Amino acid sequence: MDQSTAPIVPYVYIKHTGIVRDANPVRVVSSCYLEIYTFPFDVQNCTFTFRSYIHHVSDIRIILGKTVEDILKRSISVLSTEGEWELMDIKSSKIKLSTFNQGESNPYDELCFYIVLRRRATLYVVNLLIPSCFLITVDLFSFLLPPQNVDRSSFKMTLILGYSVFLLIVNDLLPVTGSTIPLINVFFAICLALMVASLLETILITNLLVAPCNFCPVPGWVRVLVLRFMGTLVWLPQKSREDKIILNPVARGEVQTGEPGKMWAEAGDPALAELRNLGNELQSIRLHVAQHVDGNQISQDWMQVGYIIDRLLFGVYCIFITFSFIVILSIWSNSYNQ
Amino acid sequence: MDQSTAPIVPYVYIKHTGIVRDANPVRVVSSCYLEIYTFPFDVQNCTFTFRSYIHHVSDIRIILGKTVEDILKRSISVLSTEGEWELMDIKSSKIKLSTFNQGESNPYDELCFYIVLRRRATLYVVNLLIPSCFLITVDLFSFLLPPQNVDRSSFKMTLILGYSVFLLIVNDLLPVTGSTIPLINVFFAICLALMVASLLETILITNLLVAPCNFCPVPGWVRVLVLRFMGTLVWLPQKSREDKIILNPVARGEVQTGEPGKMWAEAGDPALAELRNLGNELQSIRLHVAQHVDGNQISQDWMQVGYIIDRLLFGVYCIFITFSFIVILSIWSNSYNQ
Amino acid sequence: MDQSTAPIVPYVYIKHTGIVRDANPVRVVSSCYLEIYTFPFDVQNCTFTFRSYIHHVSDIRIILGKTVEDILKRSISVLSTEGEWELMDIKSSKIKLSTFNQGESNPYDELCFYIVLRRRATLYVVNLLIPSCFLITVDLFSFLLPPQNVDRSSFKMTLILGYSVFLLIVNDLLPVTGSTIPLINVFFAICLALMVASLLETILITNLLVAPCNFCPVPGWVRVLVLRFMGTLVWLPQKSREDKIILNPVARGEVQTGEPGKMWAEAGDPALAELRNLGNELQSIRLHVAQHVDGNQISQDWMQVGYIIDRLLFGVYCIFITFSFIVILSIWSNSYNQ
Amino acid sequence: MDQSTAPIVPYVYIKHTGIVRDANPVRVVSSCYLEIYTFPFDVQNCTFTFRSYIHHVSDIRIILGKTVEDILKRSISVLSTEGEWELMDIKSSKIKLSTFNQGESNPYDELCFYIVLRRRATLYVVNLLIPSCFLITVDLFSFLLPPQNVDRSSFKMTLILGYSVFLLIVNDLLPVTGSTIPLINVFFAICLALMVASLLETILITNLLVAPCNFCPVPGWVRVLVLRFMGTLVWLPQKSREDKIILNPVARGEVQTGEPGKMWAEAGDPALAELRNLGNELQSIRLHVAQHVDGNQISQDWMQVGYIIDRLLFGVYCIFITFSFIVILSIWSNSYNQ
Amino acid sequence: MDQSTAPIVPYVYIKHTGIVRDANPVRVVSSCYLEIYTFPFDVQNCTFTFRSYIHHVSDIRIILGKTVEDILKRSISVLSTEGEWELMDIKSSKIKLSTFNQGESNPYDELCFYIVLRRRATLYVVNLLIPSCFLITVDLFSFLLPPQNVDRSSFKMTLILGYSVFLLIVNDLLPVTGSTIPLINVFFAICLALMVASLLETILITNLLVAPCNFCPVPGWVRVLVLRFMGTLVWLPQKSREDKIILNPVARGEVQTGEPGKMWAEAGDPALAELRNLGNELQSIRLHVAQHVDGNQISQDWMQVGYIIDRLLFGVYCIFITFSFIVILSIWSNSYNQ
């Protein structure tokens, strides 16, 4: 508590009724412990204790000049122009405090005011919570981006970068004092953790989808566990790959019969030799083209595994977000309607 | 109100006319409630009340030394060098305030000054509103970017990142006190929401355009609702796809006749067998090439759906921006010309 | 003006010549109106007025103890260690001010000092102007990036993002007070506007270059206006497209003759039928390949339109930058050499 | 030490037992040297020395009014509402200090309090350490991104950019005073260095993978050292490239035999000439296609070198991160449990 | 100099030896001109002058109570806990200053202390110089990125963006006062200039490599100057392009002979006609494929020019960086070991 800096009034009113009125204004800057656990929706309870520092109860008695309700009403009318804090209630209590030296029988007279303040949360909701939810929503939707064609991991990295910049703004607005960590900090940390987790997941999926050549074929238990079990879990059934196989049965059948066609080569006809030459050239081209497609066909299984895991983790992500948001929101609403 | 920090002048002028002039300068730092709803275009109305704290009206009478117009003129001439605030008007009123203790018949004499200040908005317009409008314009134009070839979603993400950085600048300039949230905060929140919404839309469209293979063919009601109804709404009529179908009728016709061509295979001619071999190879290559094109042709409908929804949401976006901007601008202009 | 915070010296020197010397040091913090229109190159003119607050000219006369040149010389020697401001000149003038109450014949004696300060602009040039010019130069050069292959719009978006971050630094260094907006703010706003304008132009060009399929063929007046008139304006003449047409005249000629070749099909030779089969397959492949190339050939005109407009706007951009820079630099150099 | 700003109490209690109690409150702002080497987990030891400035031990004796344990208990109960610091212990010691002028036999009486404070590290862990670990984890996982298809170097650059923004937040929270550099700064510098190092490694690998045409074939010692030795070290054995060679043996064999096929050209048959024409055309096409694939096949070795070095450096990176984290964590835990 | 804020001690020691000891503590806040040219490695020399303001040398004599070495030793022991500054030396000198009014023969007694302080540079090295060097190194290495495949210009743009963010951190740490601009600012400006220059160079090279179709063939002097002279300068000799020419000599030879092959067309054989049809189709396809490759082959020269200029400018860049770093480091080390 600092010294009063209000101008000093050197007058005391003495009424004919014997009432002495000392209207000395006192401007007090006091510190109040802030319970910032439920930060933007917090209700603070400040205690102001007025007592004589040296005079005992036998010398000075402190009583309320008005009822607490009057003080509350007048304070609200004066404070209605104030900014961040909304005065909700004023309570007072009177305690006769025994002095520190317990031997003395003469306690001090003491008057306590309990001032209940509620923070106006609109500014923080608009500036902190809504942008954060926006970014989490974008992160959620970014699962819709195809991980191969569009660079989803790079998109998510930019998103995390944007979240970092946003945390810079947050840092200016958040209170830093307090022993307990505010719930909103936990909220932001969870958001960041979710983004990072989904980014890591995207990198894994990208690795599975883009560079599957380094893997051996999908082992049996993966095929059973992921493709069949999880696949049905995420409504992505195992593709029937018959359409592609049906596509070129004739050509495939002919490749094998192309070999026995060589036994006719003895019938020495230059045109026939030339035709066979042509056939070999064409076969070589076809193999090059087919290799381009078949190389992808072989890794099709791994890609399917990637897609299924992607969708599964998307579901887990959604469930976790929903759960943690519900918990945080319920804590906040409890605190605010306290 | 703090104590006056101006130097103390220990003199009082006594004129022969009996006028006593106390030219003691007083430097007062007072707080004034700021109505920041229409922030950069706000007009503030501050009330300064001068009265004796202890002397009643029977002891001290307070009257204006000059007319209010003179005070206003002189104040403007002195204040013309000041920065952010422009002095618009000074009004004064004299009230005889009944004391707090209503029993007393002796009120205090009181003099009220109402000072009307208007904020100079140029700096805020140049630093806050114009860049924000620039970014919203870029966001609007980014609908022109083709969602497939150029990575539109990544572009918009970078834009939102830039907007976050811009909000950092805003945060330093904006006033944070005040119970009501300034309209400019709502403006920025709307801008951010619009950007996020258009980003989400872009992700959806990208998903529709790039990865349509996972979908079943366009269902009938979508075809009717989107392709026909919405398509005409956005001047994007359903493409007549005859040009592509006309393109290779001969080849298609021959594929079917290639099968009956096998019944001639009994006529054992090695050259003919070789030719058929060639034909099969060629057919295989053509199928591979055609599959590359046809795969896109099948998803053509979904892409058309994507394009139509894209253009439709672009229209909705434009209408919403125009509407909200008109509302905000009208509120500001009302406030400023008050 | 605050109270002097210098230590108080309770002595007055009285010389035998009758000169009384009061060496009481006074430390004054005064405010001076800053004319920040030409901000980093500004010359400030501060007025300090010393006069007795209560004693008239008949009581106290104020004269200069030294000549102004001596004061200037001594002040420069003392101030040579100071930072941002460079003392350029001190002038003094003596006015006998008539009191506010004009009836009195007894004016106050008054001494005015005009202190001319010039801001040292090196720091601001290095930290503000040079990086801004760097970024504008990069923006200018980014027109050299091919809008198709490399993602020019994304590059420019990153550039604008970098400029936003740079504006954050600027915001810390710029003075915010002042009724007029500093020219440097206009400078930065123009830079930002130019970047945004060139970004919008890039998006338009990209739209023209990448997605021209949605357009009808280039209309006649566009062809005349843009391709011929503007094309010669920007030294990009209309391409003669003969080289591509010459390329495959034989194949094109044969496509038409391929149709009458069907009338020979009656001559029932299985080899011939097979050959025709081959021919049809080949024709189909060729059409697919040609379609891939021809599709781009058709949109060649629109791309040419895009290139011409791109180069034209690049010229306009250069001219505008040069013009606005010359104007701003001339204003600054005028102010600095004042 | 500043002057006490607490209100002055002009009373002294004199009890009938002869005890004189001066309950004058003293508010002292003192500076305490902070040992910030182990910053967010630091334990500070502040020394407060109370002694009479002018009275010797013969005049004033200073003794503790209560035991140190009582003071500690009471202080903790009062301080329990405080924020960042947690009071751990209070010790006191009494020294008779010999005066500065050693000649005097009359020392001052002195009372020392040693106050042990522990910083509550939760906030710093949540805001500083966890995001930094997140970003390092993302950097670690980004090695999974294929360096060719997805632009890994650009991804890492964005990551470093995000880390820079994060360092901005850090900069606001970190203490800047202190002669020794805090361990957490070293931690962040190591993280940044690791990111930059892995980025440089990625650029090198990308150069090796994407632009290998400029190199000569892999020299022998590289082949032995990298492909064989390191390859087995990182479980990436040298690929047996037989599958590709087996793929088109027929076509390759026929290319050589195509040349002797020319000796039959003397048998002048227009159909045969035409067929040979066809064969040459086809061979040319096949060579174009094969060249597209073979060009990559030749650089396959360099790519394998790149992959092996990539995985090797990934291992080194992991080991280094693990090692440095263990060292830092052990120092912190030592300091905190001190 | 502000007034002393230390508590006032109203005692003066009078010893029996006649020594009067006034132990009044004085807390002085003084300003010292900082020479920040060599900022993080600067050595400051502050002068404190103690003299009586009003008493001449005949009244008061000021002498040192202890030797300067004792003061230095004791000060270092006390100051050892301080943060940013390291006390290096204290010198004292005694001057008899003639008064300002030269007529008087009675000068003041004056005692000067010269305090030499050295800034502890570790924090600035870790937070400013090392990250800056990291970023310059990344910029240097980014020349290894192939300018075509990976988007090098976009990478460098992100790097400059990261550098801007880093400059934000720098801005908070750097001192802003001072007439001379610190060398470290020049250092950062040079780094930024280098990055921008290399970005512009990259844009130019990209333009040369990606869009060479708009250029005429490489003129003779460029071919001589760049390809031959500079090429050997940067160890990138002119490619012998024989391998590609050898690749398809047969096909090329046959294209010309394909035309005279038409004179055999009179021999009306439907199979032959069909074969010719096939040949024309194939030729058309081959031309399309060859055109795809030859289009790049024509621009090969310009790409070679681009590569050579790229490597040349890389060398110039390296030399310039090395040179400027050596100069700056030598200035710093000179200043620090002063």
PDB file of C-alpha atoms in Angstrom, chain B residues 5-11 13 15 21 23-25 27 66 74 80-84 120 122-124 126-127 130-131 134-135 137-138 141-146 149-151 154-155 158-163 165-166 168-169 172-173 236 239 244 247-248 250-251 254-255 257-258 261 264 267 269 272 275-280 282-287 289-290 293-294 307 311, chain C residues 1-4 29 31 33-34 53-56 100-102 104 108 147-148 151-158 160-161 163-168 171-172 174-182 185-186 189-190 192-194 196 199-204 206-208 210-211 213-214 259 262 269-285 287-289 291:
ATOM      1  CA  THR B   5       2.464  19.414  -9.991  1.00  0.00           C
ATOM      2  CA  ALA B   6       2.712  22.978 -11.301  1.00  0.00           C
ATOM      3  CA  PRO B   7       5.059  25.368  -9.529  1.00  0.00           C
ATOM      4  CA  ILE B   8       3.428  27.230  -6.679  1.00  0.00           C
ATOM      5  CA  VAL B   9       3.049  30.963  -6.985  1.00  0.00           C
ATOM      6  CA  PRO B  10       2.888  32.543  -3.565  1.00  0.00           C
ATOM      7  CA  TYR B  11       1.357  35.818  -4.757  1.00  0.00           C
ATOM      8  CA  TYR B  13      -2.919  40.296  -7.024  1.00  0.00           C
ATOM      9  CA  LYS B  15      -6.215  45.587  -7.595  1.00  0.00           C
ATOM     10  CA  ARG B  21      -6.683  37.950  -8.695  1.00  0.00           C
ATOM     11  CA  ALA B  23      -3.189  33.608 -10.828  1.00  0.00           C
ATOM     12  CA  ASN B  24      -2.076  30.327  -9.355  1.00  0.00           C
ATOM     13  CA  PRO B  25      -1.645  27.905 -12.258  1.00  0.00           C
ATOM     14  CA  ARG B  27      -2.015  21.465 -13.695  1.00  0.00           C
ATOM     15  CA  LYS B  66     -14.864  34.903 -19.478  1.00  0.00           C
ATOM     16  CA  ARG B  74      -8.205  30.822 -26.752  1.00  0.00           C
ATOM     17  CA  SER B  80      -3.730  23.898 -32.212  1.00  0.00           C
ATOM     18  CA  THR B  81      -0.309  22.403 -31.760  1.00  0.00           C
ATOM     19  CA  GLU B  82      -1.548  19.268 -30.072  1.00  0.00           C
ATOM     20  CA  GLY B  83      -1.602  15.890 -31.653  1.00  0.00           C
ATOM     21  CA  GLU B  84      -4.248  13.252 -31.646  1.00  0.00           C
ATOM     22  CA  ARG B 120      -7.962  12.890 -35.758  1.00  0.00           C
ATOM     23  CA  THR B 122      -6.079  10.080 -40.536  1.00  0.00           C
ATOM     24  CA  LEU B 123      -3.283   8.123 -38.894  1.00  0.00           C
ATOM     25  CA  TYR B 124      -5.591   5.264 -38.032  1.00  0.00           C
ATOM     26  CA  VAL B 126      -3.692   5.031 -43.093  1.00  0.00           C
ATOM     27  CA  ASN B 127      -2.230   2.522 -40.648  1.00  0.00           C
ATOM     28  CA  ILE B 130      -6.319   0.829 -45.529  1.00  0.00           C
ATOM     29  CA  PRO B 131      -3.992  -2.179 -45.002  1.00  0.00           C
ATOM     30  CA  PHE B 134      -5.874  -4.161 -48.983  1.00  0.00           C
ATOM     31  CA  LEU B 135      -5.679  -7.615 -47.480  1.00  0.00           C
ATOM     32  CA  THR B 137      -9.123  -7.166 -51.489  1.00  0.00           C
ATOM     33  CA  VAL B 138      -6.285  -9.606 -52.039  1.00  0.00           C
ATOM     34  CA  PHE B 141      -9.048 -11.504 -55.815  1.00  0.00           C
ATOM     35  CA  SER B 142      -7.504 -14.788 -54.762  1.00  0.00           C
ATOM     36  CA  PHE B 143     -10.737 -16.429 -55.892  1.00  0.00           C
ATOM     37  CA  LEU B 144      -9.415 -15.807 -59.378  1.00  0.00           C
ATOM     38  CA  LEU B 145      -6.512 -18.130 -58.731  1.00  0.00           C
ATOM     39  CA  PRO B 146      -7.262 -21.544 -60.226  1.00  0.00           C
ATOM     40  CA  ASN B 149      -2.703 -25.619 -60.655  1.00  0.00           C
ATOM     41  CA  VAL B 150      -1.679 -22.825 -58.307  1.00  0.00           C
ATOM     42  CA  ASP B 151      -1.991 -23.730 -54.664  1.00  0.00           C
ATOM     43  CA  SER B 154      -1.598 -22.200 -49.431  1.00  0.00           C
ATOM     44  CA  PHE B 155      -1.860 -18.678 -50.815  1.00  0.00           C
ATOM     45  CA  THR B 158      -0.114 -17.049 -46.158  1.00  0.00           C
ATOM     46  CA  LEU B 159      -2.635 -14.233 -46.435  1.00  0.00           C
ATOM     47  CA  ILE B 160      -4.133 -15.111 -43.060  1.00  0.00           C
ATOM     48  CA  LEU B 161      -0.625 -15.278 -41.658  1.00  0.00           C
ATOM     49  CA  GLY B 162      -0.006 -11.776 -42.993  1.00  0.00           C
ATOM     50  CA  TYR B 163      -3.258 -10.637 -41.445  1.00  0.00           C
ATOM     51  CA  VAL B 165       1.063 -10.003 -38.320  1.00  0.00           C
ATOM     52  CA  PHE B 166      -1.017  -6.979 -39.216  1.00  0.00           C
ATOM     53  CA  LEU B 168      -0.021  -7.389 -34.117  1.00  0.00           C
ATOM     54  CA  ILE B 169       0.430  -3.812 -35.329  1.00  0.00           C
ATOM     55  CA  ASP B 172      -0.302  -1.765 -30.343  1.00  0.00           C
ATOM     56  CA  LEU B 173      -2.468   1.071 -31.637  1.00  0.00           C
ATOM     57  CA  LEU B 236     -21.610 -21.260 -65.865  1.00  0.00           C
ATOM     58  CA  LYS B 239     -20.708 -28.047 -70.672  1.00  0.00           C
ATOM     59  CA  LYS B 244     -14.610 -35.060 -76.669  1.00  0.00           C
ATOM     60  CA  LEU B 247     -12.953 -37.119 -80.979  1.00  0.00           C
ATOM     61  CA  ASN B 248     -12.322 -40.850 -81.280  1.00  0.00           C
ATOM     62  CA  VAL B 250     -13.551 -44.744 -84.938  1.00  0.00           C
ATOM     63  CA  ALA B 251     -11.099 -46.104 -82.394  1.00  0.00           C
ATOM     64  CA  GLU B 254     -12.878 -50.687 -83.589  1.00  0.00           C
ATOM     65  CA  VAL B 255     -12.254 -51.889 -80.093  1.00  0.00           C
ATOM     66  CA  THR B 257     -14.786 -55.157 -83.661  1.00  0.00           C
ATOM     67  CA  GLY B 258     -11.282 -56.142 -82.565  1.00  0.00           C
ATOM     68  CA  GLY B 261     -11.362 -60.102 -85.541  1.00  0.00           C
ATOM     69  CA  TRP B 264      -9.890 -64.950 -88.447  1.00  0.00           C
ATOM     70  CA  ALA B 267      -6.261 -68.693 -90.942  1.00  0.00           C
ATOM     71  CA  ASP B 269      -0.552 -66.820 -91.330  1.00  0.00           C
ATOM     72  CA  LEU B 272      -1.144 -62.013 -89.653  1.00  0.00           C
ATOM     73  CA  LEU B 275       0.134 -58.149 -87.001  1.00  0.00           C
ATOM     74  CA  ARG B 276      -2.489 -59.139 -84.440  1.00  0.00           C
ATOM     75  CA  ASN B 277       0.247 -59.207 -81.875  1.00  0.00           C
ATOM     76  CA  LEU B 278       1.105 -55.654 -82.912  1.00  0.00           C
ATOM     77  CA  GLY B 279      -2.558 -54.701 -82.756  1.00  0.00           C
ATOM     78  CA  ASN B 280      -2.894 -56.005 -79.230  1.00  0.00           C
ATOM     79  CA  LEU B 282      -1.064 -50.960 -79.629  1.00  0.00           C
ATOM     80  CA  GLN B 283      -4.482 -51.448 -78.095  1.00  0.00           C
ATOM     81  CA  SER B 284      -2.863 -51.890 -74.709  1.00  0.00           C
ATOM     82  CA  ILE B 285      -0.877 -48.683 -75.106  1.00  0.00           C
ATOM     83  CA  ARG B 286      -3.961 -46.803 -76.294  1.00  0.00           C
ATOM     84  CA  LEU B 287      -5.904 -48.044 -73.298  1.00  0.00           C
ATOM     85  CA  VAL B 289      -3.170 -43.434 -72.603  1.00  0.00           C
ATOM     86  CA  ALA B 290      -6.969 -43.276 -72.790  1.00  0.00           C
ATOM     87  CA  VAL B 293      -7.526 -39.062 -69.987  1.00  0.00           C
ATOM     88  CA  ASP B 294     -10.741 -40.925 -69.249  1.00  0.00           C
ATOM     89  CA  TYR B 307     -16.362 -24.836 -60.029  1.00  0.00           C
ATOM     90  CA  ARG B 311     -18.305 -19.278 -58.026  1.00  0.00           C
TER      91      ARG B 311
ATOM     92  CA  MET C   1       6.299  22.197 -17.514  1.00  0.00           C
ATOM     93  CA  ASP C   2       7.190  20.263 -14.417  1.00  0.00           C
ATOM     94  CA  GLN C   3       8.840  21.594 -11.319  1.00  0.00           C
ATOM     95  CA  SER C   4      12.591  21.802 -11.420  1.00  0.00           C
ATOM     96  CA  VAL C  29      11.390  19.579 -18.914  1.00  0.00           C
ATOM     97  CA  SER C  31       7.296  20.135 -24.398  1.00  0.00           C
ATOM     98  CA  TYR C  33       5.554  21.004 -30.798  1.00  0.00           C
ATOM     99  CA  LEU C  34       7.121  18.666 -33.340  1.00  0.00           C
ATOM    100  CA  TYR C  53       5.150  35.167 -13.890  1.00  0.00           C
ATOM    101  CA  ILE C  54       4.144  37.900 -11.466  1.00  0.00           C
ATOM    102  CA  HIS C  55       6.577  40.793 -11.696  1.00  0.00           C
ATOM    103  CA  HIS C  56       6.048  43.449 -14.304  1.00  0.00           C
ATOM    104  CA  PHE C 100      -3.624  39.573 -20.634  1.00  0.00           C
ATOM    105  CA  ASN C 101      -5.643  42.280 -18.955  1.00  0.00           C
ATOM    106  CA  GLN C 102      -5.117  44.933 -21.585  1.00  0.00           C
ATOM    107  CA  GLU C 104      -2.791  47.603 -17.473  1.00  0.00           C
ATOM    108  CA  TYR C 108       5.943  41.765 -18.471  1.00  0.00           C
ATOM    109  CA  PRO C 147       3.949 -16.367 -63.746  1.00  0.00           C
ATOM    110  CA  GLN C 148       3.259 -19.968 -64.763  1.00  0.00           C
ATOM    111  CA  ASP C 151       4.356 -19.440 -58.361  1.00  0.00           C
ATOM    112  CA  ARG C 152       4.751 -15.684 -58.686  1.00  0.00           C
ATOM    113  CA  SER C 153       1.599 -14.804 -56.775  1.00  0.00           C
ATOM    114  CA  SER C 154       2.713 -16.882 -53.800  1.00  0.00           C
ATOM    115  CA  PHE C 155       6.112 -15.206 -53.964  1.00  0.00           C
ATOM    116  CA  LYS C 156       4.508 -11.765 -53.882  1.00  0.00           C
ATOM    117  CA  MET C 157       2.250 -12.797 -51.021  1.00  0.00           C
ATOM    118  CA  THR C 158       5.313 -13.789 -49.004  1.00  0.00           C
ATOM    119  CA  ILE C 160       3.818  -8.588 -48.592  1.00  0.00           C
ATOM    120  CA  LEU C 161       3.997 -10.709 -45.465  1.00  0.00           C
ATOM    121  CA  TYR C 163       6.629  -6.069 -45.553  1.00  0.00           C
ATOM    122  CA  SER C 164       4.033  -6.412 -42.793  1.00  0.00           C
ATOM    123  CA  VAL C 165       6.702  -7.686 -40.439  1.00  0.00           C
ATOM    124  CA  PHE C 166       8.893  -4.795 -41.488  1.00  0.00           C
ATOM    125  CA  LEU C 167       6.045  -2.374 -40.741  1.00  0.00           C
ATOM    126  CA  LEU C 168       6.044  -3.810 -37.222  1.00  0.00           C
ATOM    127  CA  ASN C 171       5.820   1.120 -35.915  1.00  0.00           C
ATOM    128  CA  ASP C 172       8.205   1.016 -32.980  1.00  0.00           C
ATOM    129  CA  LEU C 174       7.921   6.141 -35.876  1.00  0.00           C
ATOM    130  CA  PRO C 175       6.571   9.031 -33.822  1.00  0.00           C
ATOM    131  CA  VAL C 176       2.830   8.746 -33.395  1.00  0.00           C
ATOM    132  CA  THR C 177       1.975  12.216 -32.187  1.00  0.00           C
ATOM    133  CA  GLY C 178       1.227  15.060 -34.487  1.00  0.00           C
ATOM    134  CA  SER C 179      -1.764  16.334 -36.353  1.00  0.00           C
ATOM    135  CA  THR C 180      -0.304  15.955 -39.825  1.00  0.00           C
ATOM    136  CA  ILE C 181       0.583  12.531 -41.021  1.00  0.00           C
ATOM    137  CA  PRO C 182       4.319  12.151 -41.704  1.00  0.00           C
ATOM    138  CA  ASN C 185       3.899   7.062 -43.494  1.00  0.00           C
ATOM    139  CA  VAL C 186       2.569   8.051 -46.884  1.00  0.00           C
ATOM    140  CA  ALA C 189       1.472   3.244 -47.527  1.00  0.00           C
ATOM    141  CA  ILE C 190       2.365   3.869 -51.173  1.00  0.00           C
ATOM    142  CA  LEU C 192       2.257  -1.306 -49.598  1.00  0.00           C
ATOM    143  CA  ALA C 193      -0.322  -0.167 -52.124  1.00  0.00           C
ATOM    144  CA  LEU C 194       2.101  -0.786 -54.972  1.00  0.00           C
ATOM    145  CA  VAL C 196      -0.817  -5.086 -53.320  1.00  0.00           C
ATOM    146  CA  LEU C 199      -0.076  -8.771 -56.499  1.00  0.00           C
ATOM    147  CA  LEU C 200      -3.614  -8.247 -57.794  1.00  0.00           C
ATOM    148  CA  GLU C 201      -2.209  -7.793 -61.287  1.00  0.00           C
ATOM    149  CA  THR C 202      -0.263 -11.035 -60.915  1.00  0.00           C
ATOM    150  CA  ILE C 203      -3.390 -12.896 -59.850  1.00  0.00           C
ATOM    151  CA  LEU C 204      -5.218 -11.558 -62.885  1.00  0.00           C
ATOM    152  CA  THR C 206      -2.184 -15.993 -63.618  1.00  0.00           C
ATOM    153  CA  ASN C 207      -5.881 -16.441 -64.118  1.00  0.00           C
ATOM    154  CA  LEU C 208      -5.464 -15.481 -67.773  1.00  0.00           C
ATOM    155  CA  VAL C 210      -3.436 -20.867 -66.358  1.00  0.00           C
ATOM    156  CA  ALA C 211      -7.164 -21.192 -66.781  1.00  0.00           C
ATOM    157  CA  CYS C 213     -10.090 -22.841 -71.199  1.00  0.00           C
ATOM    158  CA  ASN C 214     -13.131 -21.215 -69.687  1.00  0.00           C
ATOM    159  CA  GLU C 259     -11.447 -41.493 -94.106  1.00  0.00           C
ATOM    160  CA  LYS C 262     -12.169 -46.904 -95.737  1.00  0.00           C
ATOM    161  CA  ASP C 269      -7.996 -59.190 -96.694  1.00  0.00           C
ATOM    162  CA  PRO C 270      -7.543 -60.112 -93.038  1.00  0.00           C
ATOM    163  CA  ALA C 271      -4.044 -58.602 -93.068  1.00  0.00           C
ATOM    164  CA  LEU C 272      -5.425 -55.403 -94.503  1.00  0.00           C
ATOM    165  CA  ALA C 273      -8.202 -55.339 -91.904  1.00  0.00           C
ATOM    166  CA  GLU C 274      -5.635 -55.860 -89.240  1.00  0.00           C
ATOM    167  CA  LEU C 275      -3.513 -53.077 -90.686  1.00  0.00           C
ATOM    168  CA  ARG C 276      -6.514 -50.760 -90.696  1.00  0.00           C
ATOM    169  CA  ASN C 277      -7.113 -51.791 -87.146  1.00  0.00           C
ATOM    170  CA  LEU C 278      -3.542 -50.786 -86.387  1.00  0.00           C
ATOM    171  CA  GLY C 279      -4.007 -47.528 -88.246  1.00  0.00           C
ATOM    172  CA  ASN C 280      -7.079 -46.666 -86.226  1.00  0.00           C
ATOM    173  CA  GLU C 281      -5.341 -47.451 -82.996  1.00  0.00           C
ATOM    174  CA  LEU C 282      -2.389 -45.276 -83.969  1.00  0.00           C
ATOM    175  CA  GLN C 283      -4.670 -42.459 -85.076  1.00  0.00           C
ATOM    176  CA  SER C 284      -6.403 -42.598 -81.731  1.00  0.00           C
ATOM    177  CA  ILE C 285      -3.095 -42.366 -79.889  1.00  0.00           C
ATOM    178  CA  LEU C 287      -5.161 -37.649 -81.473  1.00  0.00           C
ATOM    179  CA  HIS C 288      -4.696 -38.037 -77.749  1.00  0.00           C
ATOM    180  CA  VAL C 289      -1.138 -36.747 -77.958  1.00  0.00           C
ATOM    181  CA  GLN C 291      -5.003 -32.947 -78.191  1.00  0.00           C
TER     182      GLN C 291
END
